[in-house]
Amino acid sequence: GINLINKKFNRNQFYHYFEEPDNVIIIPKIKNNYIIVRQKREPINKKNFEFPMGWIDKGEKPLSTAKRELAEETGYISLKNPIKLLEFYADPGRGNRTCHCYFIDKLKKYKKPEKGIKVFLKNKKQIIKMIKNKTFNNGAHIAAFNYYINKY
């Protein structure tokens, strides 16, 4: 779960931050298209486009989370282990969550995605346009995508 931490750092001052589980972002690709999902994000009260993502459950390894979230959110399974791209702190000024980012291009469709999630195939140019239009606007996902397209 998420906890609000009130850490005293001076005589009468506190620093407030969130302690939360680490998460995984997975960038799935089929030929020249990326699988992205759209779902409602309550804090911004909008349906947002992003890559599959989820919290790492207690005792779970990031790689296992990447495979699980891919299957749950898209209905695709990975036919090999996803490739680890990078990891970073999502917002070190306000929380301690680490994002573990993966990529996979060997996929097989096996079921429907979980309820409330719509799946789309978009190419690199379309995703860049969506970022500019603020419809693909999760900073952690943009960072992972930018890293991927500049590395591969």
PDB file of N, CA, C and O in Angstrom, residues 37-104:
ATOM      1  N   VAL A  37      -2.242   0.937 -23.843  1.00  0.00           N
ATOM      2  CA  VAL A  37      -3.561   0.753 -23.250  1.00  0.00           C
ATOM      3  C   VAL A  37      -4.147   2.114 -22.882  1.00  0.00           C
ATOM      4  O   VAL A  37      -3.417   3.089 -22.696  1.00  0.00           O
ATOM      5  N   ARG A  38      -5.454   2.145 -22.807  1.00  0.00           N
ATOM      6  CA  ARG A  38      -6.144   3.356 -22.357  1.00  0.00           C
ATOM      7  C   ARG A  38      -7.041   2.968 -21.201  1.00  0.00           C
ATOM      8  O   ARG A  38      -7.830   2.030 -21.302  1.00  0.00           O
ATOM      9  N   GLN A  39      -6.887   3.715 -20.118  1.00  0.00           N
ATOM     10  CA  GLN A  39      -7.735   3.470 -18.959  1.00  0.00           C
ATOM     11  C   GLN A  39      -7.926   4.765 -18.183  1.00  0.00           C
ATOM     12  O   GLN A  39      -7.148   5.700 -18.318  1.00  0.00           O
ATOM     13  N   LYS A  40      -8.960   4.789 -17.396  1.00  0.00           N
ATOM     14  CA  LYS A  40      -9.281   5.981 -16.598  1.00  0.00           C
ATOM     15  C   LYS A  40      -8.280   6.122 -15.467  1.00  0.00           C
ATOM     16  O   LYS A  40      -7.998   5.176 -14.759  1.00  0.00           O
ATOM     17  N   ARG A  41      -7.755   7.320 -15.325  1.00  0.00           N
ATOM     18  CA  ARG A  41      -6.848   7.660 -14.231  1.00  0.00           C
ATOM     19  C   ARG A  41      -7.551   8.681 -13.349  1.00  0.00           C
ATOM     20  O   ARG A  41      -7.718   9.843 -13.730  1.00  0.00           O
ATOM     21  N   GLU A  42      -7.991   8.230 -12.199  1.00  0.00           N
ATOM     22  CA  GLU A  42      -8.805   9.051 -11.296  1.00  0.00           C
ATOM     23  C   GLU A  42      -8.147  10.364 -10.873  1.00  0.00           C
ATOM     24  O   GLU A  42      -8.815  11.393 -10.859  1.00  0.00           O
ATOM     25  N   PRO A  43      -6.857  10.395 -10.529  1.00  0.00           N
ATOM     26  CA  PRO A  43      -6.275  11.669 -10.073  1.00  0.00           C
ATOM     27  C   PRO A  43      -6.370  12.797 -11.097  1.00  0.00           C
ATOM     28  O   PRO A  43      -6.448  13.968 -10.723  1.00  0.00           O
ATOM     29  N   ILE A  44      -6.365  12.462 -12.403  1.00  0.00           N
ATOM     30  CA  ILE A  44      -6.477  13.504 -13.428  1.00  0.00           C
ATOM     31  C   ILE A  44      -7.861  13.512 -14.072  1.00  0.00           C
ATOM     32  O   ILE A  44      -8.138  14.332 -14.938  1.00  0.00           O
ATOM     33  N   ASN A  45      -8.717  12.575 -13.662  1.00  0.00           N
ATOM     34  CA  ASN A  45     -10.091  12.466 -14.157  1.00  0.00           C
ATOM     35  C   ASN A  45     -10.152  12.380 -15.688  1.00  0.00           C
ATOM     36  O   ASN A  45     -10.961  13.037 -16.327  1.00  0.00           O
ATOM     37  N   LYS A  46      -9.236  11.574 -16.263  1.00  0.00           N
ATOM     38  CA  LYS A  46      -9.183  11.414 -17.717  1.00  0.00           C
ATOM     39  C   LYS A  46      -8.840   9.976 -18.058  1.00  0.00           C
ATOM     40  O   LYS A  46      -8.199   9.282 -17.274  1.00  0.00           O
ATOM     41  N   LYS A  47      -9.216   9.594 -19.284  1.00  0.00           N
ATOM     42  CA  LYS A  47      -8.729   8.337 -19.830  1.00  0.00           C
ATOM     43  C   LYS A  47      -7.372   8.637 -20.450  1.00  0.00           C
ATOM     44  O   LYS A  47      -7.240   9.567 -21.239  1.00  0.00           O
ATOM     45  N   ASN A  48      -6.390   7.879 -20.066  1.00  0.00           N
ATOM     46  CA  ASN A  48      -5.010   8.155 -20.446  1.00  0.00           C
ATOM     47  C   ASN A  48      -4.430   6.982 -21.228  1.00  0.00           C
ATOM     48  O   ASN A  48      -4.723   5.838 -20.935  1.00  0.00           O
ATOM     49  N   PHE A  49      -3.607   7.285 -22.219  1.00  0.00           N
ATOM     50  CA  PHE A  49      -2.873   6.252 -22.949  1.00  0.00           C
ATOM     51  C   PHE A  49      -1.528   6.050 -22.266  1.00  0.00           C
ATOM     52  O   PHE A  49      -0.880   7.022 -21.858  1.00  0.00           O
ATOM     53  N   GLU A  50      -1.119   4.805 -22.171  1.00  0.00           N
ATOM     54  CA  GLU A  50       0.168   4.485 -21.564  1.00  0.00           C
ATOM     55  C   GLU A  50       0.535   3.044 -21.894  1.00  0.00           C
ATOM     56  O   GLU A  50      -0.251   2.315 -22.487  1.00  0.00           O
ATOM     57  N   PHE A  51       1.724   2.644 -21.505  1.00  0.00           N
ATOM     58  CA  PHE A  51       2.133   1.255 -21.634  1.00  0.00           C
ATOM     59  C   PHE A  51       1.579   0.468 -20.449  1.00  0.00           C
ATOM     60  O   PHE A  51       1.234   1.059 -19.424  1.00  0.00           O
ATOM     61  N   PRO A  52       1.503  -0.849 -20.567  1.00  0.00           N
ATOM     62  CA  PRO A  52       1.094  -1.645 -19.404  1.00  0.00           C
ATOM     63  C   PRO A  52       2.042  -1.377 -18.231  1.00  0.00           C
ATOM     64  O   PRO A  52       3.250  -1.227 -18.408  1.00  0.00           O
ATOM     65  N   MET A  53       1.456  -1.324 -17.059  1.00  0.00           N
ATOM     66  CA  MET A  53       2.214  -0.950 -15.863  1.00  0.00           C
ATOM     67  C   MET A  53       1.519  -1.493 -14.637  1.00  0.00           C
ATOM     68  O   MET A  53       0.307  -1.668 -14.630  1.00  0.00           O
ATOM     69  N   GLY A  54       2.272  -1.732 -13.580  1.00  0.00           N
ATOM     70  CA  GLY A  54       1.642  -2.153 -12.332  1.00  0.00           C
ATOM     71  C   GLY A  54       2.629  -2.220 -11.190  1.00  0.00           C
ATOM     72  O   GLY A  54       3.845  -2.228 -11.381  1.00  0.00           O
ATOM     73  N   TRP A  55       2.066  -2.262  -9.990  1.00  0.00           N
ATOM     74  CA  TRP A  55       2.878  -2.376  -8.785  1.00  0.00           C
ATOM     75  C   TRP A  55       3.463  -3.766  -8.670  1.00  0.00           C
ATOM     76  O   TRP A  55       2.838  -4.753  -9.055  1.00  0.00           O
ATOM     77  N   ILE A  56       4.638  -3.830  -8.103  1.00  0.00           N
ATOM     78  CA  ILE A  56       5.274  -5.109  -7.816  1.00  0.00           C
ATOM     79  C   ILE A  56       4.719  -5.604  -6.486  1.00  0.00           C
ATOM     80  O   ILE A  56       4.851  -4.933  -5.462  1.00  0.00           O
ATOM     81  N   ASP A  57       4.079  -6.755  -6.524  1.00  0.00           N
ATOM     82  CA  ASP A  57       3.510  -7.324  -5.300  1.00  0.00           C
ATOM     83  C   ASP A  57       4.624  -7.766  -4.352  1.00  0.00           C
ATOM     84  O   ASP A  57       5.731  -8.107  -4.788  1.00  0.00           O
ATOM     85  N   LYS A  58       4.313  -7.775  -3.066  1.00  0.00           N
ATOM     86  CA  LYS A  58       5.290  -8.176  -2.056  1.00  0.00           C
ATOM     87  C   LYS A  58       5.811  -9.581  -2.375  1.00  0.00           C
ATOM     88  O   LYS A  58       5.035 -10.496  -2.621  1.00  0.00           O
ATOM     89  N   GLY A  59       7.131  -9.715  -2.420  1.00  0.00           N
ATOM     90  CA  GLY A  59       7.755 -11.001  -2.707  1.00  0.00           C
ATOM     91  C   GLY A  59       7.894 -11.316  -4.196  1.00  0.00           C
ATOM     92  O   GLY A  59       8.504 -12.317  -4.563  1.00  0.00           O
ATOM     93  N   GLU A  60       7.333 -10.473  -5.047  1.00  0.00           N
ATOM     94  CA  GLU A  60       7.380 -10.694  -6.494  1.00  0.00           C
ATOM     95  C   GLU A  60       8.622 -10.008  -7.079  1.00  0.00           C
ATOM     96  O   GLU A  60       9.031  -8.955  -6.622  1.00  0.00           O
ATOM     97  N   LYS A  61       9.190 -10.597  -8.094  1.00  0.00           N
ATOM     98  CA  LYS A  61      10.331 -10.015  -8.804  1.00  0.00           C
ATOM     99  C   LYS A  61       9.818  -9.093  -9.915  1.00  0.00           C
ATOM    100  O   LYS A  61       8.775  -9.371 -10.508  1.00  0.00           O
ATOM    101  N   PRO A  62      10.543  -8.020 -10.236  1.00  0.00           N
ATOM    102  CA  PRO A  62      10.101  -7.110 -11.299  1.00  0.00           C
ATOM    103  C   PRO A  62       9.828  -7.813 -12.638  1.00  0.00           C
ATOM    104  O   PRO A  62       8.844  -7.492 -13.309  1.00  0.00           O
ATOM    105  N   LEU A  63      10.644  -8.774 -13.009  1.00  0.00           N
ATOM    106  CA  LEU A  63      10.432  -9.493 -14.270  1.00  0.00           C
ATOM    107  C   LEU A  63       9.087 -10.221 -14.272  1.00  0.00           C
ATOM    108  O   LEU A  63       8.355 -10.192 -15.264  1.00  0.00           O
ATOM    109  N   SER A  64       8.744 -10.847 -13.164  1.00  0.00           N
ATOM    110  CA  SER A  64       7.447 -11.534 -13.049  1.00  0.00           C
ATOM    111  C   SER A  64       6.290 -10.550 -13.138  1.00  0.00           C
ATOM    112  O   SER A  64       5.273 -10.822 -13.763  1.00  0.00           O
ATOM    113  N   THR A  65       6.464  -9.386 -12.516  1.00  0.00           N
ATOM    114  CA  THR A  65       5.434  -8.347 -12.584  1.00  0.00           C
ATOM    115  C   THR A  65       5.249  -7.882 -14.020  1.00  0.00           C
ATOM    116  O   THR A  65       4.116  -7.682 -14.472  1.00  0.00           O
ATOM    117  N   ALA A  66       6.343  -7.698 -14.746  1.00  0.00           N
ATOM    118  CA  ALA A  66       6.263  -7.249 -16.143  1.00  0.00           C
ATOM    119  C   ALA A  66       5.426  -8.224 -16.973  1.00  0.00           C
ATOM    120  O   ALA A  66       4.541  -7.816 -17.723  1.00  0.00           O
ATOM    121  N   LYS A  67       5.683  -9.510 -16.826  1.00  0.00           N
ATOM    122  CA  LYS A  67       4.921 -10.524 -17.572  1.00  0.00           C
ATOM    123  C   LYS A  67       3.451 -10.541 -17.149  1.00  0.00           C
ATOM    124  O   LYS A  67       2.559 -10.642 -17.986  1.00  0.00           O
ATOM    125  N   ARG A  68       3.216 -10.436 -15.841  1.00  0.00           N
ATOM    126  CA  ARG A  68       1.840 -10.456 -15.320  1.00  0.00           C
ATOM    127  C   ARG A  68       1.047  -9.252 -15.806  1.00  0.00           C
ATOM    128  O   ARG A  68      -0.085  -9.385 -16.285  1.00  0.00           O
ATOM    129  N   GLU A  69       1.634  -8.069 -15.698  1.00  0.00           N
ATOM    130  CA  GLU A  69       0.927  -6.859 -16.120  1.00  0.00           C
ATOM    131  C   GLU A  69       0.660  -6.852 -17.622  1.00  0.00           C
ATOM    132  O   GLU A  69      -0.395  -6.419 -18.067  1.00  0.00           O
ATOM    133  N   LEU A  70       1.611  -7.326 -18.406  1.00  0.00           N
ATOM    134  CA  LEU A  70       1.416  -7.450 -19.847  1.00  0.00           C
ATOM    135  C   LEU A  70       0.186  -8.305 -20.128  1.00  0.00           C
ATOM    136  O   LEU A  70      -0.700  -7.918 -20.898  1.00  0.00           O
ATOM    137  N   ALA A  71       0.109  -9.467 -19.499  1.00  0.00           N
ATOM    138  CA  ALA A  71      -1.014 -10.389 -19.723  1.00  0.00           C
ATOM    139  C   ALA A  71      -2.339  -9.801 -19.232  1.00  0.00           C
ATOM    140  O   ALA A  71      -3.343  -9.845 -19.942  1.00  0.00           O
ATOM    141  N   GLU A  72      -2.339  -9.237 -18.030  1.00  0.00           N
ATOM    142  CA  GLU A  72      -3.573  -8.692 -17.469  1.00  0.00           C
ATOM    143  C   GLU A  72      -4.119  -7.527 -18.291  1.00  0.00           C
ATOM    144  O   GLU A  72      -5.309  -7.467 -18.572  1.00  0.00           O
ATOM    145  N   GLU A  73      -3.242  -6.600 -18.658  1.00  0.00           N
ATOM    146  CA  GLU A  73      -3.702  -5.364 -19.284  1.00  0.00           C
ATOM    147  C   GLU A  73      -3.889  -5.460 -20.795  1.00  0.00           C
ATOM    148  O   GLU A  73      -4.659  -4.695 -21.357  1.00  0.00           O
ATOM    149  N   THR A  74      -3.190  -6.378 -21.451  1.00  0.00           N
ATOM    150  CA  THR A  74      -3.290  -6.454 -22.917  1.00  0.00           C
ATOM    151  C   THR A  74      -3.881  -7.760 -23.426  1.00  0.00           C
ATOM    152  O   THR A  74      -4.345  -7.827 -24.553  1.00  0.00           O
ATOM    153  N   GLY A  75      -3.794  -8.827 -22.632  1.00  0.00           N
ATOM    154  CA  GLY A  75      -4.207 -10.142 -23.102  1.00  0.00           C
ATOM    155  C   GLY A  75      -3.111 -10.862 -23.866  1.00  0.00           C
ATOM    156  O   GLY A  75      -3.314 -11.958 -24.368  1.00  0.00           O
ATOM    157  N   TYR A  76      -1.923 -10.263 -23.960  1.00  0.00           N
ATOM    158  CA  TYR A  76      -0.780 -10.895 -24.632  1.00  0.00           C
ATOM    159  C   TYR A  76       0.150 -11.512 -23.588  1.00  0.00           C
ATOM    160  O   TYR A  76       0.265 -10.992 -22.476  1.00  0.00           O
ATOM    161  N   ILE A  77       0.812 -12.593 -23.981  1.00  0.00           N
ATOM    162  CA  ILE A  77       1.847 -13.175 -23.130  1.00  0.00           C
ATOM    163  C   ILE A  77       3.183 -13.055 -23.857  1.00  0.00           C
ATOM    164  O   ILE A  77       3.237 -13.054 -25.087  1.00  0.00           O
ATOM    165  N   SER A  78       4.238 -12.961 -23.075  1.00  0.00           N
ATOM    166  CA  SER A  78       5.579 -12.886 -23.665  1.00  0.00           C
ATOM    167  C   SER A  78       6.084 -14.300 -23.914  1.00  0.00           C
ATOM    168  O   SER A  78       5.934 -15.179 -23.076  1.00  0.00           O
ATOM    169  N   LEU A  79       6.677 -14.519 -25.084  1.00  0.00           N
ATOM    170  CA  LEU A  79       7.198 -15.822 -25.459  1.00  0.00           C
ATOM    171  C   LEU A  79       8.660 -16.004 -25.044  1.00  0.00           C
ATOM    172  O   LEU A  79       9.241 -17.063 -25.247  1.00  0.00           O
ATOM    173  N   LYS A  80       9.254 -14.948 -24.503  1.00  0.00           N
ATOM    174  CA  LYS A  80      10.599 -15.014 -23.924  1.00  0.00           C
ATOM    175  C   LYS A  80      10.631 -13.984 -22.800  1.00  0.00           C
ATOM    176  O   LYS A  80       9.689 -13.213 -22.620  1.00  0.00           O
ATOM    177  N   ASN A  81      11.704 -13.976 -22.031  1.00  0.00           N
ATOM    178  CA  ASN A  81      11.799 -12.987 -20.961  1.00  0.00           C
ATOM    179  C   ASN A  81      11.951 -11.591 -21.536  1.00  0.00           C
ATOM    180  O   ASN A  81      12.770 -11.371 -22.435  1.00  0.00           O
ATOM    181  N   PRO A  82      11.171 -10.644 -21.035  1.00  0.00           N
ATOM    182  CA  PRO A  82      11.347  -9.249 -21.456  1.00  0.00           C
ATOM    183  C   PRO A  82      12.760  -8.753 -21.150  1.00  0.00           C
ATOM    184  O   PRO A  82      13.413  -9.219 -20.218  1.00  0.00           O
ATOM    185  N   ILE A  83      13.218  -7.793 -21.936  1.00  0.00           N
ATOM    186  CA  ILE A  83      14.548  -7.201 -21.782  1.00  0.00           C
ATOM    187  C   ILE A  83      14.455  -6.020 -20.823  1.00  0.00           C
ATOM    188  O   ILE A  83      13.628  -5.123 -21.012  1.00  0.00           O
ATOM    189  N   LYS A  84      15.327  -6.008 -19.829  1.00  0.00           N
ATOM    190  CA  LYS A  84      15.369  -4.891 -18.876  1.00  0.00           C
ATOM    191  C   LYS A  84      16.005  -3.692 -19.567  1.00  0.00           C
ATOM    192  O   LYS A  84      17.100  -3.789 -20.115  1.00  0.00           O
ATOM    193  N   LEU A  85      15.309  -2.555 -19.568  1.00  0.00           N
ATOM    194  CA  LEU A  85      15.814  -1.330 -20.181  1.00  0.00           C
ATOM    195  C   LEU A  85      16.555  -0.464 -19.175  1.00  0.00           C
ATOM    196  O   LEU A  85      17.694  -0.086 -19.378  1.00  0.00           O
ATOM    197  N   LEU A  86      15.860  -0.108 -18.102  1.00  0.00           N
ATOM    198  CA  LEU A  86      16.436   0.773 -17.087  1.00  0.00           C
ATOM    199  C   LEU A  86      15.522   0.794 -15.880  1.00  0.00           C
ATOM    200  O   LEU A  86      14.418   0.257 -15.906  1.00  0.00           O
ATOM    201  N   GLU A  87      15.995   1.438 -14.833  1.00  0.00           N
ATOM    202  CA  GLU A  87      15.149   1.720 -13.675  1.00  0.00           C
ATOM    203  C   GLU A  87      15.504   3.108 -13.165  1.00  0.00           C
ATOM    204  O   GLU A  87      16.630   3.579 -13.354  1.00  0.00           O
ATOM    205  N   PHE A  88      14.511   3.765 -12.587  1.00  0.00           N
ATOM    206  CA  PHE A  88      14.706   5.124 -12.084  1.00  0.00           C
ATOM    207  C   PHE A  88      13.660   5.418 -11.026  1.00  0.00           C
ATOM    208  O   PHE A  88      12.655   4.723 -10.925  1.00  0.00           O
ATOM    209  N   TYR A  89      13.911   6.451 -10.228  1.00  0.00           N
ATOM    210  CA  TYR A  89      12.912   6.912  -9.257  1.00  0.00           C
ATOM    211  C   TYR A  89      11.869   7.723 -10.008  1.00  0.00           C
ATOM    212  O   TYR A  89      12.210   8.630 -10.770  1.00  0.00           O
ATOM    213  N   ALA A  90      10.608   7.407  -9.796  1.00  0.00           N
ATOM    214  CA  ALA A  90       9.522   8.081 -10.513  1.00  0.00           C
ATOM    215  C   ALA A  90       9.417   9.558 -10.134  1.00  0.00           C
ATOM    216  O   ALA A  90       9.216  10.406 -10.995  1.00  0.00           O
ATOM    217  N   ASP A  91       9.526   9.873  -8.860  1.00  0.00           N
ATOM    218  CA  ASP A  91       9.407  11.252  -8.384  1.00  0.00           C
ATOM    219  C   ASP A  91      10.127  11.361  -7.043  1.00  0.00           C
ATOM    220  O   ASP A  91       9.490  11.351  -5.990  1.00  0.00           O
ATOM    221  N   PRO A  92      11.471  11.435  -7.059  1.00  0.00           N
ATOM    222  CA  PRO A  92      12.225  11.374  -5.810  1.00  0.00           C
ATOM    223  C   PRO A  92      11.994  12.538  -4.855  1.00  0.00           C
ATOM    224  O   PRO A  92      12.367  12.448  -3.696  1.00  0.00           O
ATOM    225  N   GLY A  93      11.346  13.583  -5.312  1.00  0.00           N
ATOM    226  CA  GLY A  93      11.012  14.684  -4.415  1.00  0.00           C
ATOM    227  C   GLY A  93       9.747  14.427  -3.611  1.00  0.00           C
ATOM    228  O   GLY A  93       9.505  15.078  -2.597  1.00  0.00           O
ATOM    229  N   ARG A  94       8.939  13.471  -4.040  1.00  0.00           N
ATOM    230  CA  ARG A  94       7.663  13.200  -3.371  1.00  0.00           C
ATOM    231  C   ARG A  94       7.408  11.740  -3.045  1.00  0.00           C
ATOM    232  O   ARG A  94       6.401  11.395  -2.465  1.00  0.00           O
ATOM    233  N   GLY A  95       8.337  10.849  -3.461  1.00  0.00           N
ATOM    234  CA  GLY A  95       8.115   9.439  -3.170  1.00  0.00           C
ATOM    235  C   GLY A  95       9.378   8.626  -3.368  1.00  0.00           C
ATOM    236  O   GLY A  95      10.366   9.107  -3.917  1.00  0.00           O
ATOM    237  N   ASN A  96       9.316   7.373  -2.923  1.00  0.00           N
ATOM    238  CA  ASN A  96      10.486   6.505  -3.008  1.00  0.00           C
ATOM    239  C   ASN A  96      10.311   5.375  -4.022  1.00  0.00           C
ATOM    240  O   ASN A  96      11.091   4.435  -4.044  1.00  0.00           O
ATOM    241  N   ARG A  97       9.313   5.460  -4.881  1.00  0.00           N
ATOM    242  CA  ARG A  97       9.000   4.398  -5.837  1.00  0.00           C
ATOM    243  C   ARG A  97      10.022   4.333  -6.963  1.00  0.00           C
ATOM    244  O   ARG A  97      10.358   5.335  -7.575  1.00  0.00           O
ATOM    245  N   THR A  98      10.489   3.124  -7.252  1.00  0.00           N
ATOM    246  CA  THR A  98      11.369   2.871  -8.383  1.00  0.00           C
ATOM    247  C   THR A  98      10.553   2.267  -9.517  1.00  0.00           C
ATOM    248  O   THR A  98       9.745   1.359  -9.292  1.00  0.00           O
ATOM    249  N   CYS A  99      10.754   2.768 -10.730  1.00  0.00           N
ATOM    250  CA  CYS A  99      10.136   2.193 -11.932  1.00  0.00           C
ATOM    251  C   CYS A  99      11.158   1.276 -12.594  1.00  0.00           C
ATOM    252  O   CYS A  99      12.274   1.708 -12.887  1.00  0.00           O
ATOM    253  N   HIS A 100      10.773   0.035 -12.816  1.00  0.00           N
ATOM    254  CA  HIS A 100      11.586  -0.942 -13.525  1.00  0.00           C
ATOM    255  C   HIS A 100      10.989  -1.057 -14.925  1.00  0.00           C
ATOM    256  O   HIS A 100       9.819  -1.405 -15.069  1.00  0.00           O
ATOM    257  N   CYS A 101      11.772  -0.753 -15.943  1.00  0.00           N
ATOM    258  CA  CYS A 101      11.247  -0.680 -17.311  1.00  0.00           C
ATOM    259  C   CYS A 101      11.785  -1.815 -18.172  1.00  0.00           C
ATOM    260  O   CYS A 101      12.986  -2.091 -18.170  1.00  0.00           O
ATOM    261  N   TYR A 102      10.864  -2.435 -18.918  1.00  0.00           N
ATOM    262  CA  TYR A 102      11.180  -3.587 -19.762  1.00  0.00           C
ATOM    263  C   TYR A 102      10.651  -3.379 -21.176  1.00  0.00           C
ATOM    264  O   TYR A 102       9.774  -2.551 -21.408  1.00  0.00           O
ATOM    265  N   PHE A 103      11.160  -4.214 -22.085  1.00  0.00           N
ATOM    266  CA  PHE A 103      10.730  -4.236 -23.477  1.00  0.00           C
ATOM    267  C   PHE A 103      10.560  -5.694 -23.905  1.00  0.00           C
ATOM    268  O   PHE A 103      11.321  -6.558 -23.501  1.00  0.00           O
ATOM    269  N   ILE A 104       9.538  -5.948 -24.748  1.00  0.00           N
ATOM    270  CA  ILE A 104       9.324  -7.293 -25.288  1.00  0.00           C
ATOM    271  C   ILE A 104       8.776  -7.182 -26.707  1.00  0.00           C
ATOM    272  O   ILE A 104       7.939  -6.323 -26.993  1.00  0.00           O
TER     273      ILE A 104
END
